[in-house]
XYZ file of C-alpha atoms in Angstrom:
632
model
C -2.191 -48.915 -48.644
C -0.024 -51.424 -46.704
C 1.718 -50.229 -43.394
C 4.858 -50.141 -42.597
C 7.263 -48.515 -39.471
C 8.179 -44.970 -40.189
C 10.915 -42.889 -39.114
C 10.499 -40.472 -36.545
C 10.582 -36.990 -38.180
C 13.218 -34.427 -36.824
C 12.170 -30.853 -37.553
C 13.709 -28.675 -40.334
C 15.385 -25.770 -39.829
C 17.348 -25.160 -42.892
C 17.291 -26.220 -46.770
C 19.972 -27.130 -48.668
C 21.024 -24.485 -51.519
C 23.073 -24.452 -54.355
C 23.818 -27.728 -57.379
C 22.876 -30.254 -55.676
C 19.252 -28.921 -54.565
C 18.982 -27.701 -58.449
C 18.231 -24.269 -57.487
C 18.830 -21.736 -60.120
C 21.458 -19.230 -58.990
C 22.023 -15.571 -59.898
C 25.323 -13.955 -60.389
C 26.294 -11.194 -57.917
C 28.227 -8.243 -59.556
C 31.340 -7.079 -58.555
C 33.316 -5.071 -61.286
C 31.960 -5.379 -64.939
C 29.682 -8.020 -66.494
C 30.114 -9.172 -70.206
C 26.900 -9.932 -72.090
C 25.045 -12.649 -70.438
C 25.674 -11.096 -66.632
C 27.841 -14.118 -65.503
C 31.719 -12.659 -65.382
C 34.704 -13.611 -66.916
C 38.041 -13.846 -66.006
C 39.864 -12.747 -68.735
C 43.404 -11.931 -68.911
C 45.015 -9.407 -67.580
C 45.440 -6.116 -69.053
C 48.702 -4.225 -70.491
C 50.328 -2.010 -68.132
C 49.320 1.581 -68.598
C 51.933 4.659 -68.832
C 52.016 7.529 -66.260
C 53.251 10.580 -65.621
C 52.790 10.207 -61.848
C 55.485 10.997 -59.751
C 57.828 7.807 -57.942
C 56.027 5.436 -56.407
C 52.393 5.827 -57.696
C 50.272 2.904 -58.258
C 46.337 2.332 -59.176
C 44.185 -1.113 -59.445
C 42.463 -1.160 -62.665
C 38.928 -1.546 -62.404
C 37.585 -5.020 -63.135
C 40.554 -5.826 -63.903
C 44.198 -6.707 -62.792
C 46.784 -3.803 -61.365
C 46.882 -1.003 -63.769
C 49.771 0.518 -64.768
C 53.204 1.151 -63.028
C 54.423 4.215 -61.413
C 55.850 6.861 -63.958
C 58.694 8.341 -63.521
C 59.405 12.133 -62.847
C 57.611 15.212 -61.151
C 54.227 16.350 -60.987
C 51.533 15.009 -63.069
C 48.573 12.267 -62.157
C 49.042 9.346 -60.104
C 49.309 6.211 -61.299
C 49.070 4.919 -64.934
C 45.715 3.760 -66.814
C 43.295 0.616 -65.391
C 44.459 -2.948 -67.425
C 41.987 -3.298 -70.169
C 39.605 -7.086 -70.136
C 40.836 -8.379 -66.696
C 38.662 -9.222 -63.805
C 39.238 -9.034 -60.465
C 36.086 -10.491 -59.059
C 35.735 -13.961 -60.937
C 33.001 -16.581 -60.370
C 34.845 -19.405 -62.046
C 32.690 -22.112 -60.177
C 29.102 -20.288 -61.192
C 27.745 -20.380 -57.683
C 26.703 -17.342 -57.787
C 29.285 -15.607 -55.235
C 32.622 -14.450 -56.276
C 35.739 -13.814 -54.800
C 35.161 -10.735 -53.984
C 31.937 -11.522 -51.744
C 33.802 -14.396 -50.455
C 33.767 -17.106 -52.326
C 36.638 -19.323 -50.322
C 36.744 -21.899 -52.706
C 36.105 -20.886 -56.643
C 36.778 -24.432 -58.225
C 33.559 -25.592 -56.252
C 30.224 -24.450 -56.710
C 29.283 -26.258 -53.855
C 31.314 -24.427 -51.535
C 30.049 -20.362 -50.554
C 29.327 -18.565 -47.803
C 25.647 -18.909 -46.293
C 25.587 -22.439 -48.251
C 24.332 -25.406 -45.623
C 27.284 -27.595 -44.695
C 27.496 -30.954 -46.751
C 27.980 -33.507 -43.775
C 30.539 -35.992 -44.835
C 32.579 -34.255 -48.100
C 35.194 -32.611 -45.610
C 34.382 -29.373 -47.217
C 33.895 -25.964 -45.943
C 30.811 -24.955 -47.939
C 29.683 -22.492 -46.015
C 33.030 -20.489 -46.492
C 33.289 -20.167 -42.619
C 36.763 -21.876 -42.588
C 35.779 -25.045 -40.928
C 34.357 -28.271 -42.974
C 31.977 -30.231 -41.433
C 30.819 -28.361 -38.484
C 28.186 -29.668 -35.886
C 27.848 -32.476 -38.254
C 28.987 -34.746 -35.125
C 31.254 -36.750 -37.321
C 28.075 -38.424 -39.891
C 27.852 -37.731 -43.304
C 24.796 -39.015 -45.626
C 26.534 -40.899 -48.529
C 25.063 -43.606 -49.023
C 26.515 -46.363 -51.701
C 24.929 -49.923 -52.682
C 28.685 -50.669 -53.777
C 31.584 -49.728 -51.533
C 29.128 -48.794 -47.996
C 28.841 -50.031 -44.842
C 25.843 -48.757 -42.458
C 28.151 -49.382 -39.506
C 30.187 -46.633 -41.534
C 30.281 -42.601 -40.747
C 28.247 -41.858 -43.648
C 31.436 -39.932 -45.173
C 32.265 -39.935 -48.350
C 35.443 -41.918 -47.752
C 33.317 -44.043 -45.777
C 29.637 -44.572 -47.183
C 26.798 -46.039 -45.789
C 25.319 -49.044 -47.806
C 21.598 -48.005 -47.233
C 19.113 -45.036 -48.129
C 17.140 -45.740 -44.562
C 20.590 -45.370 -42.911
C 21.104 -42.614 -44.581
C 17.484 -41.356 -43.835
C 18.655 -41.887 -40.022
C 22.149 -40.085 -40.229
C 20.223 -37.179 -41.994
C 17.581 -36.963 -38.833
C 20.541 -36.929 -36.262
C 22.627 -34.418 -37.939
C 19.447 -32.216 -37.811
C 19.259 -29.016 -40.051
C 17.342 -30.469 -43.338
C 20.975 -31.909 -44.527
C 19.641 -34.643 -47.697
C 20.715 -37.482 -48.595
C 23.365 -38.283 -51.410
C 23.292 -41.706 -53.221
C 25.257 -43.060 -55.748
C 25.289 -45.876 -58.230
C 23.569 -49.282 -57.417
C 20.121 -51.332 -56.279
C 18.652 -50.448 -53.426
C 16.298 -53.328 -51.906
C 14.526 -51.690 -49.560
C 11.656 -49.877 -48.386
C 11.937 -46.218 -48.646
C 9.465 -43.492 -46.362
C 10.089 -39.942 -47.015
C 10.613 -37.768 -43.638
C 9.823 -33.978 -44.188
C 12.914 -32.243 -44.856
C 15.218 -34.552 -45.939
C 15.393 -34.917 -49.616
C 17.306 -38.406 -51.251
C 19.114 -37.167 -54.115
C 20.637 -39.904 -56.554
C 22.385 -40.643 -59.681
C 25.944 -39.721 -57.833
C 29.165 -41.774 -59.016
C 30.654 -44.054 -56.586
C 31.526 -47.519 -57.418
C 34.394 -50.130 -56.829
C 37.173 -48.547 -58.426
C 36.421 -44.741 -57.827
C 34.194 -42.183 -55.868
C 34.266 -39.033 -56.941
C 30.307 -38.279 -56.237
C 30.063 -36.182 -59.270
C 25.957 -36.650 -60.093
C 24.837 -37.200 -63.487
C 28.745 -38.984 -63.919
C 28.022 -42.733 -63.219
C 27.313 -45.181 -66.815
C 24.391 -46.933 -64.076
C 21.879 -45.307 -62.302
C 20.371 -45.124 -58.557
C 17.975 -47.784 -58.316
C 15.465 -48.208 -55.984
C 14.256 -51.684 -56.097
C 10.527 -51.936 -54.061
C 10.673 -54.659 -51.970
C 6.487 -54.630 -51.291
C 3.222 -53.128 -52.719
C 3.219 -49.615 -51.905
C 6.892 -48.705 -53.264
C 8.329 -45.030 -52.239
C 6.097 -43.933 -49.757
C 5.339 -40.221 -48.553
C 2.581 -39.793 -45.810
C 0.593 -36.493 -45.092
C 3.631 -34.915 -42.957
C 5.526 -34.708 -46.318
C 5.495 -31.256 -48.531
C 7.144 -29.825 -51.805
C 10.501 -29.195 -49.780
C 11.105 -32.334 -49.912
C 12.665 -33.920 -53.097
C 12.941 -37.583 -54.550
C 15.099 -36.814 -57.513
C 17.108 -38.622 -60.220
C 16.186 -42.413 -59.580
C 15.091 -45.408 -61.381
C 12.249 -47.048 -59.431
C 10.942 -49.957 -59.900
C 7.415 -51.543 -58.413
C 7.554 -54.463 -56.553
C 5.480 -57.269 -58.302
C 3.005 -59.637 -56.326
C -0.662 -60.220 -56.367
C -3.674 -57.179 -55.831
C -3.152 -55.444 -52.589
C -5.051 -52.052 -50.934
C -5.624 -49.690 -53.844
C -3.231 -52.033 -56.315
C 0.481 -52.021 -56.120
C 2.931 -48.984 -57.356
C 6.012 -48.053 -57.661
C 5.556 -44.691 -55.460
C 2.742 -43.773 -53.036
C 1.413 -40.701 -52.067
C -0.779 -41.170 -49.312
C -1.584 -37.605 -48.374
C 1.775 -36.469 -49.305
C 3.040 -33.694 -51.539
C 6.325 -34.012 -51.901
C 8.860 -32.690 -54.953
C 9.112 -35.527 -57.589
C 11.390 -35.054 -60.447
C 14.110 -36.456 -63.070
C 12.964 -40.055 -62.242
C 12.348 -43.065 -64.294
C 8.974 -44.898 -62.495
C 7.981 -48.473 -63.195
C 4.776 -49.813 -62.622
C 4.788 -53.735 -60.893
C 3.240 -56.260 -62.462
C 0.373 -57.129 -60.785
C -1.721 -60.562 -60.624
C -5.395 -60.901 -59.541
C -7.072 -58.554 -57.691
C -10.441 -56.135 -58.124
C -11.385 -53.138 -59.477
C -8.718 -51.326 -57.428
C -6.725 -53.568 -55.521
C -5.633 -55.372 -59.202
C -4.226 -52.104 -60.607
C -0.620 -51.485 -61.825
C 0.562 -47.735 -61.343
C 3.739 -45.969 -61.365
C 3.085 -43.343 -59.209
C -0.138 -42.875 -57.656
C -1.634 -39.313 -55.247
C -4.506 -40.326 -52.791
C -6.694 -38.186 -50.773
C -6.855 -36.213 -49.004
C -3.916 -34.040 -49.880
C -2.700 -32.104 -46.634
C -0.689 -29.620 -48.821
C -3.563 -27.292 -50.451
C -0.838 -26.596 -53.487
C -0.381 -30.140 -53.649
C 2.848 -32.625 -55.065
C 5.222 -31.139 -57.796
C 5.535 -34.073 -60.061
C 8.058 -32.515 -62.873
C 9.913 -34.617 -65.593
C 10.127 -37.834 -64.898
C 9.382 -40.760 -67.077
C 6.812 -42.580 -65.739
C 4.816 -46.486 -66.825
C 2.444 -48.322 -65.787
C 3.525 -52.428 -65.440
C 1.551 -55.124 -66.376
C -1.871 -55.609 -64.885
C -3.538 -59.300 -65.497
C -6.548 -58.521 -64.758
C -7.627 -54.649 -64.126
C -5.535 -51.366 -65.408
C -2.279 -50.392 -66.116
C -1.919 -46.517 -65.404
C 1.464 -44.377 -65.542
C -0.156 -41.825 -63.453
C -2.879 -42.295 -61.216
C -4.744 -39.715 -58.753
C -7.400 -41.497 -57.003
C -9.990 -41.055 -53.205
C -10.741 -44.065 -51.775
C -14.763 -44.933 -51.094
C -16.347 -42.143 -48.370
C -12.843 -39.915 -48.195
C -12.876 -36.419 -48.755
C -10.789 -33.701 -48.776
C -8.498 -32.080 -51.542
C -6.439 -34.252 -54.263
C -4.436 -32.026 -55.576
C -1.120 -32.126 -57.857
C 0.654 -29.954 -60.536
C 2.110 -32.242 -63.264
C 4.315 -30.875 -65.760
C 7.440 -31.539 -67.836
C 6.685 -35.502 -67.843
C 6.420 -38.605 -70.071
C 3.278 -40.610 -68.544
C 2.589 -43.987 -70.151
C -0.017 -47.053 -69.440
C 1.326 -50.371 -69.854
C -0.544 -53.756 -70.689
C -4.217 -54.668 -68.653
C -7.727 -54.503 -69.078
C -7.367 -50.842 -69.700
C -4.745 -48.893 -69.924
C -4.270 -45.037 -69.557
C -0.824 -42.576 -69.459
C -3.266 -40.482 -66.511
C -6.002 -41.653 -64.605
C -7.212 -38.647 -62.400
C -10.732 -39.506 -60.512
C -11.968 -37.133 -57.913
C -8.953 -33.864 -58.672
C -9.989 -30.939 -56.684
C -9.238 -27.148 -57.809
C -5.647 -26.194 -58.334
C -4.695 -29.834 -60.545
C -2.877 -28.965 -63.637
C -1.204 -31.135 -66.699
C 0.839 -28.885 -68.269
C 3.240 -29.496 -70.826
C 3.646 -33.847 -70.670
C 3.722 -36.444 -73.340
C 0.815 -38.492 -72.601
C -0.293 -41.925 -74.153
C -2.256 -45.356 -73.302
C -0.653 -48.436 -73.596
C -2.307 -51.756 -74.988
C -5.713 -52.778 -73.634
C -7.182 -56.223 -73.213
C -11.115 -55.884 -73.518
C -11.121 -52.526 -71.708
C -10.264 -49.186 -73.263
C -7.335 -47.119 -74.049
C -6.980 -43.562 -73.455
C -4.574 -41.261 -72.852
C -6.120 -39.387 -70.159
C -9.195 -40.929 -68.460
C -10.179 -37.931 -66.113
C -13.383 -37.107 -63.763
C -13.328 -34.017 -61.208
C -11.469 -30.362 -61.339
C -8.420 -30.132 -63.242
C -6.645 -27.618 -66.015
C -5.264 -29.714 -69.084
C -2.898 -27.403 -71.072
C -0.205 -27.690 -73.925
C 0.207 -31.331 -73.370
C 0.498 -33.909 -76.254
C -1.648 -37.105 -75.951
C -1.056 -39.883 -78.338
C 1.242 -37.830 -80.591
C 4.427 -40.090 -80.640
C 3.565 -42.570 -82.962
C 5.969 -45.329 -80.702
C 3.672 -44.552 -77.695
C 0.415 -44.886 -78.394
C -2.549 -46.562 -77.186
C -4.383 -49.589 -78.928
C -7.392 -51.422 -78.156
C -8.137 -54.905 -79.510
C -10.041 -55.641 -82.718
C -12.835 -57.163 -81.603
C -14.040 -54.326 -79.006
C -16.958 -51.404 -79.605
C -15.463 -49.174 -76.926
C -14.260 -45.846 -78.081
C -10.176 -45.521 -77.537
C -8.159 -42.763 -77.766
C -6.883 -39.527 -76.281
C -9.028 -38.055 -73.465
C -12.059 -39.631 -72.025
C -13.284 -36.781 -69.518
C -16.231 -39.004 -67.239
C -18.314 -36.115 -66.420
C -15.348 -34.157 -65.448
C -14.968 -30.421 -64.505
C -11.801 -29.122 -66.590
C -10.609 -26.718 -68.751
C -8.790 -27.868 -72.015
C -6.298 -25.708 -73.918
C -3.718 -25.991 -76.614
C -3.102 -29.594 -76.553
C -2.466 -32.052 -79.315
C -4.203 -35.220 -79.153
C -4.713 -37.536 -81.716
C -6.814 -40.840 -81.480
C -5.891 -44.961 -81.025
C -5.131 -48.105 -82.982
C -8.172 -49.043 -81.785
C -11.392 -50.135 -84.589
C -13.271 -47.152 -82.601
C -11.056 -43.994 -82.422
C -11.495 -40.656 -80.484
C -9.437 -37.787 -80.085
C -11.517 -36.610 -77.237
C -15.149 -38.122 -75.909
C -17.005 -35.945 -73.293
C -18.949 -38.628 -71.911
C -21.675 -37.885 -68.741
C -21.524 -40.847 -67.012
C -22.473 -42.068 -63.423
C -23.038 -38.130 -62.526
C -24.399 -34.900 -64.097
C -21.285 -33.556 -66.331
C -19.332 -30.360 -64.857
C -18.337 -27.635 -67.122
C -15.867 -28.353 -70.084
C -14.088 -25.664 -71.508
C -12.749 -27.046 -74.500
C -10.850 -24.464 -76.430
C -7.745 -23.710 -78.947
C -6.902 -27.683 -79.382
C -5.666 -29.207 -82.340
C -7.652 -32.692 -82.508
C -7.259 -35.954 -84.761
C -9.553 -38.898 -84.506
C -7.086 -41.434 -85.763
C -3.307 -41.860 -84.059
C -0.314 -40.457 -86.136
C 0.293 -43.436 -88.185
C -3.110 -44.210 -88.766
C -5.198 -47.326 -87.941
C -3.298 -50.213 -88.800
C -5.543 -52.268 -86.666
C -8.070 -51.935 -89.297
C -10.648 -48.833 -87.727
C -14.010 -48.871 -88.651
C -14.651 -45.520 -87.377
C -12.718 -42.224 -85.988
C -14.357 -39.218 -84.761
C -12.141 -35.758 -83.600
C -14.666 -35.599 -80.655
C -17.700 -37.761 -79.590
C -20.252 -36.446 -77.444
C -21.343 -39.817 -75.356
C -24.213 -40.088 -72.662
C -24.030 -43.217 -70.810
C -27.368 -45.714 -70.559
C -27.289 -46.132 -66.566
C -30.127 -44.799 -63.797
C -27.915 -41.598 -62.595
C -27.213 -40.626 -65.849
C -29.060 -37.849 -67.618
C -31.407 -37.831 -70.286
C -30.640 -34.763 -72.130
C -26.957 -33.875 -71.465
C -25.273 -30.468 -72.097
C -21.396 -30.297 -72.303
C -18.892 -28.657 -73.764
C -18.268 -25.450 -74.655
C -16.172 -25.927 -77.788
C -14.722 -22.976 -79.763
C -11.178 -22.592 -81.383
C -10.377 -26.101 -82.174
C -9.196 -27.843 -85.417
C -11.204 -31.349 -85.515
C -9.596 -33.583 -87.765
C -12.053 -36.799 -88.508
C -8.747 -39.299 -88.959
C -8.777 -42.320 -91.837
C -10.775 -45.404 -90.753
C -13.874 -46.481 -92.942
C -15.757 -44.185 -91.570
C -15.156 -40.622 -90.046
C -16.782 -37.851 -88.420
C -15.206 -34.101 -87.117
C -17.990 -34.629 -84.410
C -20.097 -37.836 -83.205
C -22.966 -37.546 -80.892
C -23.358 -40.996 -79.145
C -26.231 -41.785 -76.807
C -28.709 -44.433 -76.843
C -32.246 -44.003 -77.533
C -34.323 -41.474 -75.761
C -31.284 -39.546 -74.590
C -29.265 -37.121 -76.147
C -26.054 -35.606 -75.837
C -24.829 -31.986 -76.971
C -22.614 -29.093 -76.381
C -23.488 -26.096 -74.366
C -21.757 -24.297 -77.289
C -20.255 -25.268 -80.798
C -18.473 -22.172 -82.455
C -15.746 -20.932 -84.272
C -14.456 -24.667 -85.357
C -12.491 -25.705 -88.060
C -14.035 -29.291 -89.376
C -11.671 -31.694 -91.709
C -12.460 -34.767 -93.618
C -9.393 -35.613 -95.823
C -11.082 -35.734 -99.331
C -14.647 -34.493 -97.954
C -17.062 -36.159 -96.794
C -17.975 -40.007 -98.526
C -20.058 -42.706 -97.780
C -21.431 -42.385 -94.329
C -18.911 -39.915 -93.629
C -20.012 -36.753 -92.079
C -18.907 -33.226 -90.369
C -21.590 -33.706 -87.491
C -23.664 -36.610 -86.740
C -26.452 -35.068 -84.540
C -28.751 -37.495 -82.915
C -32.266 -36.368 -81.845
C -32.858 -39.408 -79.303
C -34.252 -42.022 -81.666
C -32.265 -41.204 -85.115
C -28.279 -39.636 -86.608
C -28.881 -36.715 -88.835
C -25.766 -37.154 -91.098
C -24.673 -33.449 -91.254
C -22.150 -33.201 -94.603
C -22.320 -29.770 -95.492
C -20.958 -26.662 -93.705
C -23.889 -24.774 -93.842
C -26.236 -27.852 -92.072
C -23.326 -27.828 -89.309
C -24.128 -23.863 -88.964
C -27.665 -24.071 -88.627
C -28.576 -26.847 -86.170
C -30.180 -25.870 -83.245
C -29.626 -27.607 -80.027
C -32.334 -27.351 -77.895
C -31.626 -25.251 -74.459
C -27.555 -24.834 -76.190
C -25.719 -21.714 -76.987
C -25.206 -20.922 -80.447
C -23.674 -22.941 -83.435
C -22.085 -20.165 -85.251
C -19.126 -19.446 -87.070
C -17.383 -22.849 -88.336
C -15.600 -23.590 -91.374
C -14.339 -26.344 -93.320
C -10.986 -27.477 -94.909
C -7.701 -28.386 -94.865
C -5.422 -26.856 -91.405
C -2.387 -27.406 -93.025
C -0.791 -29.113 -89.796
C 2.971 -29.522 -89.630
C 5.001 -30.969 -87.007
C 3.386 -31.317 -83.657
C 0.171 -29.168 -84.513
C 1.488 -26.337 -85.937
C -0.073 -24.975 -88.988
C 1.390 -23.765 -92.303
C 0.894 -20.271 -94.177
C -2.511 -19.895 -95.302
C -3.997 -21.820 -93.741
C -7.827 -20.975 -93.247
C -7.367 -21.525 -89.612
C -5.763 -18.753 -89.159
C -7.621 -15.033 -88.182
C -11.040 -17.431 -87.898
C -11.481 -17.873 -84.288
C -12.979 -16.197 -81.215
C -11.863 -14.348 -78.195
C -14.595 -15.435 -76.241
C -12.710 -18.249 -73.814
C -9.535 -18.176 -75.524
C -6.568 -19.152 -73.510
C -4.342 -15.680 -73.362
C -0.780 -18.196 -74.773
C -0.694 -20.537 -77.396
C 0.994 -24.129 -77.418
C 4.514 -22.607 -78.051
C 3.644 -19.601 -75.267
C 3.286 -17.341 -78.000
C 0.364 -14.407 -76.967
C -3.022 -14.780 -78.350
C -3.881 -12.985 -80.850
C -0.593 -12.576 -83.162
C -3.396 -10.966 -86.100
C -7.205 -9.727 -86.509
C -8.151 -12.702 -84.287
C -7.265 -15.522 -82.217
C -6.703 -18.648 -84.483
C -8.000 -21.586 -84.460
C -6.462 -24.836 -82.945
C -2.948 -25.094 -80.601
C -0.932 -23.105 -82.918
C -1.026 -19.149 -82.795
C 0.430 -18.811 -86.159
C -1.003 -15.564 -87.486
């Protein structure tokens, strides 16, 4: 990627705790807790009657003084405790109350042990000074009302995040960086513990810094081709969070243009909005648009946290338009690793389009839990994950929102859809992925391509070959799964892959439909290592040159339209074909499947992921069920 000066890196030797970091806190007892553990306050209790002689007194427990002295001789001391009081409140939720030594409980920002704010001329760390060794900086930073010849206060901003960036380094400690409202134009480097929070208020007429308060958000405007950029020094303790950030567009560059670069870093990434540039000319790499993209190596063996953000690819005019892109460069080696949950990862317009494009993942890479589609494609393809090396792909749904899915153009013969896995090395559970608008439309292809293919675990999905709405660009045919060799010298000749058990395969509703498609050209052929325990769906059954299975021997399709054919192929050097069944899943919302429905009770333990789509344990009855949904 391009280069660009970098800050010099001060070490860390502290990390900030409490809101603004978005660390959960626990509540710390101190008297009695009502139902949920946090405390109340309450009000204070009646006074209790005595019999205690002049003068006695007693503190209710958890709650305010007890009862007054009685009057007269002898007796016990003191009158009952006040009934639904509480003396040790945590009215601010930061976890500390009063009576730990909380010294300020209106502020959850402010308790003791807490790393001092520089700039808010507060005492957060409850040790009755505010802004201690902070050396009179802050690291407030606002577009609107700053000034980098300012303090960095709150009362008296900074106008820039690099100035901030600076302040933060010579206060020391790990202090982050706050920023409020407005358009940053500017190149932004991440230095290792120092995280840039935004979306804090600030703006002409007010600042309170109150986050998440402001009607206009932190924007980070890239003003050249890498965007945001974290280098190998950078790990997960350090957080970009709550941004819009937008690529800077221009012509191909390095390994194309994005809106945030990872080169070797592994940084925290969450609650942003991403934007892809738009991108002119170019090659096969330099020419792509990305939103965010992770090169190796990876110094970090766990790898980036990238965690609910919205993230697009722009426009490409000539190559690909990818949301999310993990990519090695020619000859590099090393690990590319990243755990991706929680997200909303869309392509945007180009040659091809994809919501993920993950080439050359190493152990430890999971998709968990995203939204996932393609965008529009030129004469490329459209998919919603276009993967190839080691990666988990679990409870994610790919092409399900019928306003964000992928679409190829009319006149292609390329298959479009949800994954393409390129000879990939994965394990795929409990997702819901439905197909394209494309004329050729895949839930899933397992294609061996330009390599031998690694093992697929394909198991407990819920699979449709068309998209949710159907094909309103006119399909000609949609398959659940295709099983795709590719015609090129490194290739294979008789691929294996795919172990598939436990999924619903739903054939979709173009002209003509399969539950499975094997696609090779002559004198190769393509099957799974295994094919059990399926359910197979053809709206209607089976018509015209419909079929469950199309099995192709290397010169000729076998047509397979009956259950029992299905059943009793055998696939030469392939585990068995045993067990599926046909009919209607019953699917409601987002893959989950209605009472009696035969896919319940009709699956197999053998590879079955331990949770279902919902987190619900496997199996709920006699057996696992089949598809996403454990329902039984």
């Amino acid at each position: 990627m391009g280069s660009r000066t970098r800050i010099p890196v001060e070490p860390r030797i502290a990390a900030l705790i409490g809101i603004l970091a978005g660390l959960p806190l626990a509540a710390v007892s101190c008297g009695g807790a009502d139902s949920d553990g946090i405390f109340s306050d309450g009000s204070a209790g009646s006074a209790g009657s005595g019999t205690a002689g002049t003068g006695g007194t007693m503190t209710g427990a958890g709650g305010a003084t007890g009862g007054a002295a009685g009057s007269g001789t002898g007796g016990s001391a003191g009158g009952s405790a006040g009934a639904g009081g509480n003396a040790c409140p945590d009215d601010d939720g930061d976890g500390e109350t009063v009576c730990a030594g909380d010294c300020d409980d209106t502020d959850p920002n402010n308790f003791s042990g807490n790393t001092e704010v520089c700039g808010d001329n507060a005492d957060n760390n409850c040790d009755a000074t505010a802004d201690e060794n902070c050396g009179g900086l802050g690291t407030f930073v606002s577009e609107l009302t700053g000034n980098d010849m300012n303090p960095g206060t709150q009362a008296m901003p900074v106008q820039t995040i690099n100035q901030g960036i600076v302040n933060a380094q010579t206060i020391g400690g790990g202090v982050d960086v706050f920023v409020a409202e407005g358009t940053y134009n500017e190149d932004v480097t991440l230095v290792e513990g120092i995280s840039i929070i935004g979306d804090h208020q600030c703006d002409t007429s007010s600042c309170s810094w109150t986050r998440g308060a402001s009607a206009t958000p932190s924007t980070i405007q890239n003003t050249d081709a890498d965007g945001v950029l974290a280098d190998d020094s950078i790990t997960r303790a350090t957080r970009l969070d709550g941004f819009t950030i937008e690529g800077n567009d221009g012509g191909g560059a390095g390994q194309g243009r994005a809106a945030v670069t990872l080169d070797g870093g592994s940084p925290t990434i969450s609650n942003n909005v991403i934007n892809g540039p738009d991108v002119t000319g170019g090659n096969f790499r330099s020419g792509r648009s990305q939103g965010l993209i992770v090169l190796a190596p990876t110094a970090d063996p766990a790898g980036a946290l990238i965690e609910s953000n919205e993230i697009t690819g722009g426009m490409s005019g000539g190559n690909s338009s990818i949301g999310l892109m993990m990519d090695r460069a020619q000859g590099v080696t090393g690990n590319l690793v990243a755990v991706v949950r929680n997200n909303r990862l869309r392509g945007g317009q180009g040659r091809n389009s994809n919501g993920v494009a993950a080439f050359g993942t190493t152990a430890g890479t999971m998709f968990v839990n995203n939204d996932i589609a393609g965008g529009p494609a030129g004469s490329g393809t459209s998919f919603g994950m276009a993967i190839e090396g080691v990666m988990t792909i679990d409870t994610n749904r790919i092409n399900v929102d019928a306003n964000r899915v992928g679409s190829c153009g009319n006149g292609q013969q390329n298959w479009c859809g949800g994954i393409a896995s390129f000879s990939a090395t994965a394990d795929i559970y409990n997702n819901v992925i439905q197909g394209a608008d494309a004329p050729n439309s895949t839930g899933v292809m397992l294609f061996e391509a330009e390599m031998p293919a690694g093992a697929i675990i394909l198991n407990g999905n819920t699979i449709g070959g068309s998209p949710p709405t159907g094909s309103p660009g006119g399909g000609s045919r949609s398959a659940a799964l295709v099983l795709r060799i590719g015609d090129c010298g490194t290739c294979g000749f008789n691929a294996r892959i795919g172990r598939i058990r436990n999924n619903i395969l739903v054939g979709g509703d173009a002209s003509t439909r399969f539950a499975v498609y094997e696609d090779a050209p002559p004198s190769r052929t393509q099957e799974p290592e295994a094919f059990e325990n399926n359910l197979l769906f053809l709206a209607g059954g089976p018509a015209g040159n419909d079929a469950l299975y199309r099995e192709w021997d290397g010169s000729s399709a076998t047509l397979h339209t009956m259950l029992g054919a299905v059943n009793g192929m055998t696939i030469p050097q392939s585990g068995p074909v045993a067990a599926n069944i046909e009919g209607d899943p019953m699917l409601g919302s987002m893959g989950h499947v209605g009472a009696g429905s035969p896919a319940i009770n009709a699956g197999t333990a053998t590879e079955a992921p331990a949770l279902d789509l919902d987190g619900e344990t496997r199996p709920q009855g006699s057996a696992v069920d089949i598809g996403a949904d454990e329902a039984g």
